[in-house]
XYZ file of C-alpha atoms in Angstrom:
542
model
C 122.710 -41.496 -20.596
C 121.563 -43.363 -17.516
C 118.681 -45.828 -17.574
C 116.039 -43.245 -16.599
C 117.147 -40.739 -19.231
C 117.267 -43.480 -21.864
C 113.701 -44.482 -21.001
C 112.571 -40.851 -21.247
C 114.266 -40.562 -24.645
C 112.586 -43.752 -25.865
C 109.132 -42.595 -24.737
C 109.593 -39.180 -26.368
C 110.633 -40.817 -29.660
C 107.688 -43.243 -29.408
C 105.272 -40.312 -29.081
C 106.820 -38.788 -32.190
C 106.486 -42.101 -34.073
C 103.490 -41.074 -36.266
C 105.351 -37.993 -37.473
C 108.445 -40.067 -38.187
C 106.391 -42.592 -40.198
C 104.778 -39.868 -42.294
C 108.067 -38.041 -42.811
C 109.853 -41.270 -43.807
C 107.255 -41.883 -46.515
C 108.812 -38.886 -48.291
C 112.084 -40.799 -48.491
C 110.362 -43.731 -50.165
C 107.995 -42.101 -52.656
C 105.671 -44.333 -54.662
C 105.988 -42.579 -57.991
C 103.010 -44.335 -59.585
C 100.775 -43.306 -56.696
C 102.125 -39.759 -56.681
C 101.708 -39.442 -60.466
C 98.111 -40.624 -60.243
C 97.350 -38.253 -57.361
C 99.033 -35.362 -59.154
C 96.995 -35.969 -62.315
C 93.711 -36.200 -60.437
C 93.453 -34.376 -57.113
C 96.637 -32.741 -55.840
C 96.414 -29.516 -57.944
C 92.856 -28.989 -56.659
C 93.918 -29.642 -53.050
C 96.823 -27.222 -53.342
C 94.657 -24.561 -55.004
C 91.936 -24.743 -52.362
C 94.500 -24.850 -49.546
C 96.314 -21.764 -50.845
C 93.035 -19.843 -51.247
C 91.965 -20.863 -47.739
C 95.301 -19.884 -46.204
C 95.317 -16.489 -47.909
C 91.654 -15.652 -47.238
C 91.511 -16.967 -43.668
C 94.855 -15.326 -42.875
C 93.530 -11.985 -44.123
C 90.199 -12.388 -42.332
C 91.571 -13.369 -38.921
C 94.166 -10.592 -39.133
C 91.510 -7.932 -39.795
C 89.151 -9.227 -37.090
C 91.831 -10.049 -34.505
C 93.934 -6.891 -34.845
C 90.998 -4.456 -35.020
C 89.295 -5.920 -31.942
C 92.589 -6.166 -30.017
C 93.350 -2.509 -30.782
C 89.896 -1.296 -29.698
C 89.900 -3.306 -26.454
C 93.476 -2.424 -25.464
C 93.386 1.284 -26.320
C 89.871 2.668 -25.906
C 87.219 3.074 -23.227
C 83.759 2.628 -24.711
C 80.488 1.137 -23.403
C 80.832 -2.617 -22.834
C 84.598 -2.934 -23.424
C 85.142 -4.857 -20.172
C 82.517 -7.467 -21.080
C 83.681 -7.625 -24.680
C 87.315 -8.126 -23.617
C 86.485 -11.714 -22.593
C 83.392 -12.257 -24.787
C 85.664 -12.002 -27.836
C 87.201 -15.313 -26.697
C 83.878 -17.184 -26.735
C 84.199 -18.497 -30.337
C 87.148 -20.583 -29.071
C 84.558 -22.851 -27.423
C 82.797 -23.430 -30.750
C 84.428 -26.063 -33.030
C 84.441 -24.917 -36.644
C 82.429 -27.902 -37.879
C 79.640 -27.151 -35.376
C 79.531 -23.505 -36.467
C 79.311 -24.775 -40.043
C 76.247 -26.885 -39.156
C 74.467 -23.970 -37.493
C 75.003 -21.554 -40.388
C 73.899 -24.203 -42.866
C 70.709 -24.647 -40.852
C 70.139 -20.892 -40.913
C 71.220 -19.935 -44.434
C 70.529 -23.011 -46.581
C 67.546 -22.890 -48.936
C 65.396 -24.753 -46.378
C 66.490 -22.506 -43.514
C 64.540 -19.674 -41.869
C 66.460 -16.825 -43.543
C 65.730 -17.831 -47.142
C 62.227 -18.908 -46.147
C 61.524 -15.450 -44.725
C 62.913 -13.758 -47.839
C 60.744 -15.925 -50.088
C 57.656 -15.002 -48.047
C 58.478 -11.295 -48.069
C 59.268 -11.028 -51.784
C 56.880 -13.789 -52.953
C 59.518 -15.665 -54.942
C 60.234 -19.358 -55.290
C 63.429 -21.363 -55.085
C 65.543 -20.725 -58.178
C 64.015 -17.293 -58.858
C 66.535 -15.338 -56.752
C 70.214 -15.282 -55.898
C 71.490 -16.066 -52.424
C 75.095 -16.832 -51.408
C 75.740 -20.558 -50.953
C 77.008 -21.264 -47.446
C 78.162 -24.768 -48.399
C 81.037 -23.576 -50.542
C 84.672 -22.495 -50.361
C 83.549 -18.953 -49.461
C 81.317 -20.355 -46.724
C 84.257 -22.306 -45.285
C 86.386 -19.137 -45.290
C 83.625 -17.242 -43.465
C 83.215 -19.948 -40.816
C 86.946 -20.348 -40.180
C 87.451 -16.580 -39.906
C 84.753 -16.059 -37.250
C 85.915 -19.118 -35.267
C 89.709 -18.688 -35.455
C 90.178 -14.904 -35.082
C 90.505 -15.228 -31.214
C 94.002 -16.680 -31.719
C 95.096 -13.360 -33.240
C 93.003 -11.256 -30.851
C 94.377 -12.896 -27.717
C 98.077 -12.643 -28.587
C 97.886 -9.242 -30.304
C 95.886 -7.695 -27.475
C 98.601 -8.724 -25.032
C 101.243 -7.216 -27.348
C 99.349 -3.918 -27.653
C 98.903 -3.704 -23.872
C 102.638 -4.177 -23.299
C 103.587 -1.363 -25.653
C 104.885 1.807 -24.062
C 102.867 5.011 -24.398
C 106.212 6.790 -24.678
C 106.554 5.608 -28.269
C 103.126 7.015 -29.187
C 103.840 10.325 -27.466
C 107.097 10.597 -29.391
C 105.214 9.961 -32.627
C 102.692 12.676 -31.754
C 105.424 15.206 -31.033
C 106.681 14.490 -34.551
C 103.240 15.385 -35.921
C 101.860 11.885 -36.537
C 98.090 11.429 -36.265
C 96.539 8.602 -34.236
C 95.985 6.550 -37.404
C 99.553 7.129 -38.585
C 100.897 6.219 -35.119
C 98.964 2.956 -35.331
C 100.378 2.091 -38.780
C 103.938 3.267 -38.176
C 104.456 2.441 -34.475
C 101.929 0.057 -32.904
C 101.487 -2.344 -35.823
C 105.214 -2.949 -36.528
C 105.870 -3.477 -32.805
C 103.057 -6.039 -32.638
C 104.008 -7.812 -35.870
C 105.688 -10.850 -34.233
C 102.606 -11.419 -32.060
C 100.288 -11.057 -35.050
C 102.397 -13.521 -37.058
C 102.194 -16.067 -34.229
C 98.413 -15.730 -33.925
C 97.854 -15.959 -37.678
C 100.105 -19.025 -37.898
C 98.077 -20.792 -35.204
C 94.863 -19.967 -37.076
C 96.317 -21.231 -40.372
C 97.452 -24.485 -38.752
C 93.896 -25.020 -37.556
C 92.720 -24.251 -41.103
C 94.961 -26.930 -42.586
C 93.903 -29.398 -39.867
C 90.170 -28.849 -40.325
C 88.245 -31.848 -41.622
C 84.658 -31.498 -40.419
C 83.935 -28.128 -42.047
C 85.605 -29.014 -45.340
C 83.886 -32.374 -45.631
C 80.472 -30.937 -44.791
C 80.840 -28.009 -47.192
C 82.223 -30.251 -49.941
C 85.544 -28.377 -50.154
C 88.286 -30.711 -51.366
C 91.508 -30.211 -49.418
C 94.244 -32.502 -48.122
C 92.364 -33.632 -44.991
C 89.294 -34.723 -46.929
C 91.512 -36.288 -49.599
C 93.445 -38.335 -47.036
C 90.214 -39.663 -45.550
C 88.745 -40.579 -48.951
C 91.979 -42.161 -50.159
C 92.204 -44.303 -47.028
C 88.559 -45.347 -46.705
C 87.104 -44.726 -50.153
C 89.911 -46.186 -52.276
C 91.627 -48.290 -49.613
C 95.005 -46.911 -50.674
C 97.088 -46.658 -47.489
C 100.240 -45.610 -49.352
C 98.355 -42.840 -51.159
C 96.988 -41.569 -47.838
C 100.524 -41.555 -46.415
C 101.819 -39.616 -49.412
C 99.038 -37.024 -49.078
C 99.723 -36.801 -45.333
C 103.374 -36.156 -46.084
C 102.431 -33.347 -48.481
C 100.141 -31.817 -45.837
C 102.984 -32.136 -43.339
C 105.173 -30.148 -45.745
C 102.564 -27.342 -45.725
C 102.589 -27.315 -41.900
C 106.398 -27.282 -41.738
C 106.487 -24.381 -44.209
C 104.042 -22.470 -41.999
C 106.177 -23.088 -38.900
C 109.318 -21.990 -40.738
C 107.648 -18.844 -42.095
C 106.390 -17.931 -38.623
C 109.835 -18.420 -37.044
C 111.533 -16.546 -39.877
C 109.041 -13.692 -39.485
C 109.763 -13.449 -35.766
C 113.505 -13.586 -36.380
C 113.343 -10.700 -38.818
C 110.986 -8.665 -36.662
C 112.576 -8.336 -33.285
C 111.584 -5.064 -31.689
C 112.818 -4.186 -28.262
C 111.364 -1.697 -25.855
C 113.173 -0.139 -22.966
C 111.178 -1.462 -20.015
C 112.429 1.404 -17.861
C 110.773 3.788 -20.303
C 107.526 1.827 -20.372
C 104.523 3.617 -18.938
C 101.176 1.970 -18.236
C 98.903 2.400 -21.262
C 96.234 5.030 -20.844
C 92.885 3.936 -22.227
C 91.350 6.792 -24.230
C 87.609 7.416 -23.738
C 85.386 7.338 -26.822
C 81.960 8.886 -27.301
C 79.454 9.470 -30.062
C 79.958 7.743 -33.407
C 83.500 6.676 -32.487
C 82.198 4.705 -29.483
C 79.440 3.212 -31.662
C 81.997 2.190 -34.306
C 84.306 0.554 -31.725
C 81.315 -1.306 -30.236
C 80.266 -2.501 -33.706
C 83.780 -3.716 -34.537
C 83.931 -5.757 -31.311
C 80.330 -6.964 -31.183
C 80.218 -8.229 -34.780
C 82.628 -11.196 -34.372
C 81.058 -12.131 -31.014
C 77.576 -12.202 -32.536
C 78.681 -14.070 -35.676
C 81.115 -16.426 -33.971
C 79.207 -17.375 -30.841
C 75.795 -15.828 -30.144
C 74.131 -16.847 -33.431
C 75.555 -20.431 -33.509
C 74.842 -20.963 -29.794
C 71.271 -19.693 -30.191
C 70.718 -22.045 -33.130
C 72.080 -24.986 -31.110
C 69.805 -24.102 -28.193
C 66.813 -23.952 -30.544
C 67.632 -27.350 -32.071
C 68.129 -28.786 -28.581
C 64.688 -27.553 -27.547
C 63.143 -28.900 -30.759
C 64.760 -32.284 -30.133
C 64.302 -32.314 -26.375
C 63.488 -36.047 -26.489
C 67.165 -36.741 -27.344
C 68.177 -35.540 -23.875
C 66.013 -38.316 -22.407
C 67.459 -41.101 -24.544
C 69.894 -43.454 -22.858
C 71.962 -43.621 -26.065
C 72.738 -39.909 -25.785
C 74.028 -40.308 -22.242
C 76.059 -43.352 -23.287
C 77.707 -41.122 -25.904
C 78.299 -38.449 -23.273
C 79.769 -41.036 -20.916
C 82.004 -42.432 -23.689
C 83.237 -38.956 -24.532
C 83.896 -37.968 -20.928
C 85.721 -41.110 -19.812
C 87.752 -41.194 -23.012
C 88.637 -37.518 -22.581
C 89.456 -37.904 -18.892
C 91.612 -40.987 -19.476
C 93.443 -39.292 -22.348
C 93.920 -36.172 -20.214
C 95.337 -38.160 -17.293
C 97.736 -40.080 -19.539
C 98.826 -36.986 -21.440
C 99.368 -34.848 -18.347
C 101.268 -37.649 -16.599
C 103.511 -37.996 -19.672
C 103.986 -34.234 -19.841
C 104.948 -34.071 -16.158
C 107.398 -36.929 -16.541
C 109.005 -35.506 -19.690
C 109.137 -31.931 -18.389
C 110.643 -32.977 -15.068
C 113.093 -35.273 -16.845
C 114.232 -32.439 -19.115
C 114.633 -30.201 -16.064
C 116.689 -32.830 -14.233
C 118.728 -34.056 -17.247
C 118.844 -31.261 -19.852
C 120.921 -33.169 -22.412
C 120.725 -32.198 -26.071
C 119.348 -35.553 -27.381
C 116.634 -35.569 -24.703
C 115.638 -31.962 -25.429
C 115.463 -32.774 -29.160
C 113.335 -35.892 -28.565
C 110.921 -33.999 -26.283
C 110.671 -31.187 -28.832
C 109.716 -33.807 -31.460
C 107.115 -35.267 -29.092
C 105.685 -31.771 -28.513
C 105.081 -31.063 -32.202
C 101.811 -32.982 -32.333
C 99.531 -29.990 -31.808
C 100.840 -28.408 -35.000
C 100.084 -31.573 -36.981
C 96.549 -32.267 -38.247
C 94.754 -35.093 -36.461
C 94.189 -36.950 -39.719
C 97.969 -37.042 -40.368
C 98.632 -38.410 -36.875
C 95.952 -41.063 -37.379
C 97.377 -42.202 -40.711
C 100.927 -42.164 -39.344
C 99.839 -44.250 -36.370
C 97.768 -46.858 -38.199
C 100.631 -48.273 -40.237
C 102.979 -49.189 -37.335
C 100.082 -50.395 -35.156
C 98.732 -52.593 -37.948
C 102.250 -54.004 -38.492
C 102.582 -54.700 -34.745
C 99.179 -56.419 -34.643
C 100.096 -58.605 -37.621
C 103.367 -59.637 -35.978
C 101.593 -60.525 -32.720
C 98.918 -62.532 -34.558
C 101.517 -64.411 -36.653
C 103.649 -65.191 -33.603
C 100.658 -66.283 -31.530
C 99.351 -68.548 -34.300
C 102.807 -70.077 -34.789
C 103.391 -70.784 -31.084
C 99.906 -71.252 -29.610
C 97.778 -71.803 -32.728
C 95.604 -68.969 -31.435
C 94.567 -65.683 -33.104
C 94.240 -62.943 -30.442
C 92.786 -60.446 -32.942
C 93.682 -56.770 -33.156
C 95.162 -55.603 -29.875
C 96.193 -52.078 -30.881
C 94.784 -50.822 -34.196
C 91.022 -50.269 -34.106
C 90.967 -50.177 -30.311
C 90.759 -47.511 -27.637
C 94.526 -47.894 -27.178
C 95.089 -46.440 -30.646
C 92.759 -43.525 -29.843
C 94.540 -42.773 -26.568
C 97.902 -42.964 -28.329
C 96.746 -40.522 -31.003
C 95.313 -38.101 -28.428
C 98.573 -38.228 -26.471
C 100.542 -37.388 -29.620
C 98.134 -34.628 -30.652
C 97.680 -32.902 -27.303
C 100.934 -33.561 -25.433
C 102.137 -30.114 -26.472
C 99.190 -28.446 -24.687
C 99.932 -30.114 -21.371
C 103.727 -29.936 -21.846
C 103.667 -26.147 -22.241
C 101.351 -25.749 -19.247
C 103.497 -27.966 -17.018
C 106.695 -26.286 -18.236
C 105.340 -22.850 -17.359
C 104.530 -24.155 -13.873
C 107.983 -25.718 -13.442
C 109.643 -22.458 -14.474
C 108.053 -20.813 -11.432
C 109.910 -23.262 -9.137
C 113.501 -22.139 -8.638
C 116.306 -24.736 -9.053
C 117.512 -23.723 -5.578
C 114.514 -25.546 -4.113
C 115.636 -28.749 -5.825
C 119.200 -28.243 -4.572
C 117.995 -27.666 -1.018
C 115.904 -30.840 -1.110
C 118.869 -32.831 -2.439
C 121.124 -31.562 0.346
C 118.526 -32.950 2.768
C 118.886 -36.356 1.127
C 115.732 -36.378 -1.005
C 115.818 -38.442 -4.212
C 114.528 -37.158 -7.557
C 111.212 -39.001 -7.166
C 110.748 -37.664 -3.648
C 111.484 -34.077 -4.793
C 108.868 -34.452 -7.528
C 106.300 -35.923 -5.128
C 106.878 -33.693 -2.062
C 108.036 -30.402 -3.599
C 106.909 -30.028 -7.203
C 103.514 -31.715 -7.267
C 102.001 -29.527 -4.494
C 103.238 -26.419 -6.313
C 101.997 -27.659 -9.690
C 98.382 -28.298 -8.746
C 96.978 -25.354 -10.693
C 98.993 -25.952 -13.915
C 98.189 -29.667 -13.805
C 94.482 -28.979 -13.352
C 94.546 -26.468 -16.199
C 96.342 -28.974 -18.437
C 93.796 -31.680 -17.568
C 90.864 -29.440 -18.505
C 92.476 -28.200 -21.722
C 93.250 -31.723 -22.948
C 89.797 -32.984 -21.937
C 88.095 -30.263 -23.969
C 90.391 -30.747 -26.958
C 89.715 -34.504 -26.953
C 85.962 -33.879 -26.827
C 86.196 -31.647 -29.914
C 88.668 -33.794 -31.881
C 86.969 -35.259 -34.944
C 89.286 -36.630 -37.714
C 91.535 -38.792 -35.508
C 88.481 -40.164 -33.682
C 86.731 -40.955 -36.974
C 89.719 -42.887 -38.312
C 90.866 -44.723 -35.168
C 87.715 -45.377 -33.126
C 86.805 -48.980 -32.431
C 83.920 -50.535 -34.312
C 80.528 -49.449 -32.902
C 82.118 -46.885 -30.604
C 80.927 -43.285 -30.883
C 81.578 -39.967 -29.197
C 79.576 -36.749 -29.154
C 81.737 -35.217 -31.903
C 81.306 -38.245 -34.161
C 77.533 -38.370 -33.538
C 77.157 -34.658 -34.352
C 79.165 -35.219 -37.546
C 77.088 -38.261 -38.530
C 73.785 -36.474 -37.927
C 74.887 -33.420 -39.913
C 76.198 -35.632 -42.741
C 72.754 -37.270 -42.891
C 71.205 -33.761 -43.119
C 69.607 -34.245 -39.687
C 70.944 -30.946 -38.398
C 68.451 -30.585 -35.546
C 69.483 -34.032 -34.265
C 73.084 -32.808 -34.203
C 72.060 -30.003 -31.823
C 72.163 -31.740 -28.406
C 75.593 -33.431 -28.840
C 77.033 -30.264 -30.342
C 75.613 -28.161 -27.514
C 77.154 -30.500 -24.944
C 80.592 -30.126 -26.609
C 80.269 -26.331 -26.623
C 79.132 -26.243 -22.969
C 82.231 -28.169 -21.854
C 84.368 -26.072 -24.205
C 83.342 -22.952 -22.300
C 85.285 -24.094 -19.206
C 88.801 -23.235 -20.493
C 87.467 -20.008 -22.032
C 86.153 -18.936 -18.622
C 89.468 -19.941 -17.018
C 91.379 -17.941 -19.614
C 89.124 -14.921 -19.152
C 89.593 -15.014 -15.375
C 93.367 -15.267 -15.797
C 93.394 -12.280 -18.155
C 91.178 -10.279 -15.803
C 93.455 -11.110 -12.861
C 96.494 -10.027 -14.868
C 94.766 -6.797 -15.893
C 93.886 -5.957 -12.285
C 97.434 -6.681 -11.115
C 98.983 -4.426 -13.725
C 96.344 -1.753 -13.148
C 95.504 -1.605 -16.849
């Protein structure tokens, strides 16, 4: 390795440091801590996690596959609008959706109030499902996370050849049987990928679980760290959660390996959308409208109503300070993350050695790891580094510089870079793949150095991917809650933290304006994604 490659390798390993710290804690188990956790909380965490994974997996599969099939195969009133509207719940963080449904369905909300007025009953004299429960968490996660399955499965359905369906029909198969025996097996790898993404988000969720009082690993890690002050216990729980995530990744890869279906592209014909009318059109519309209404329209309407009720918050300087904090933190994190992604991706392209590829793959795993795990894995080495600096400074200069890394914005930016590097890395990689290696070779024959090729050839061609990566990371940072809660400096808040604090204090209406601001910014990548899908659809004539 030359000096540049060695530096790239070191940076990639440094970004993967929190994962290494958490993984290494498995090699040095504290049996007393583990025994105590196993006797008290771990069985409950595992039980709730397994129920959540099974129920959310089933829910997002039903919602995502059914809507993807209707949109990709049928022509019914509103399908063009619904094709992108089904992505809107992606802009709504799960914890914000949880706040809105609690405001609507809790005993003090308008729904139960209306029922009490209509039927003249009092609280305690009727049964109503509790939204702040495990079932409520499953409902919220399903209506927020199904777009992962919808987006990938819809693309898979649209790439399937109509020849296969026509062959099935000539063999006497009905439309329903063709769907079960032909379309669904062909789309199984895509469905598995979408469901895995949704389940990773389920395991990573903290805000919804904490607010609904559902005890899972993320809430347990937070309570063990802050409530009990047991750093080793938090690390051990993080390691167990990391095992769950690794199992999910392995299951998804194993599923794809066992389900490789190939289509002869030469035999592929453009899919013909079949027109629907009557009750069939009404049923398809209902199937597609229901998740949009539940996952976006109702929560967004509730947020708008709270924002109008609390209109004075928009005029408070504190609110705009929070907005400013969130935006500059997000922008700075996005710039750092995208710059790192560009450097690593270009380095891997220029020096594709096996150790460097492995180190960059490790650095790109952060998006699959819950934010709370990254935060816990980062705090230990940063706290150790701070202690070493303080001890050295006191020994040499008799001066205590205080905490330079842990509990500062530096720790937050580090955690965001670890968590969201994968988002920008994939975007930059896809842009680099569009630039042929022959262009690099031509520039080298003209005497251009590697830096000059990057600056004069690649950067102008990568403007769109870099901009997309910047926006995606900015929005993800704005929505990120657990890592921000753990690592933020003292007396430093963001919109996500303020919305969480207000909801935790049962001041749901006060949580409306910051939550609405997060959702408004979160709509930007959804609109970009919708435009990209529409452009692709027009190009392919589908």
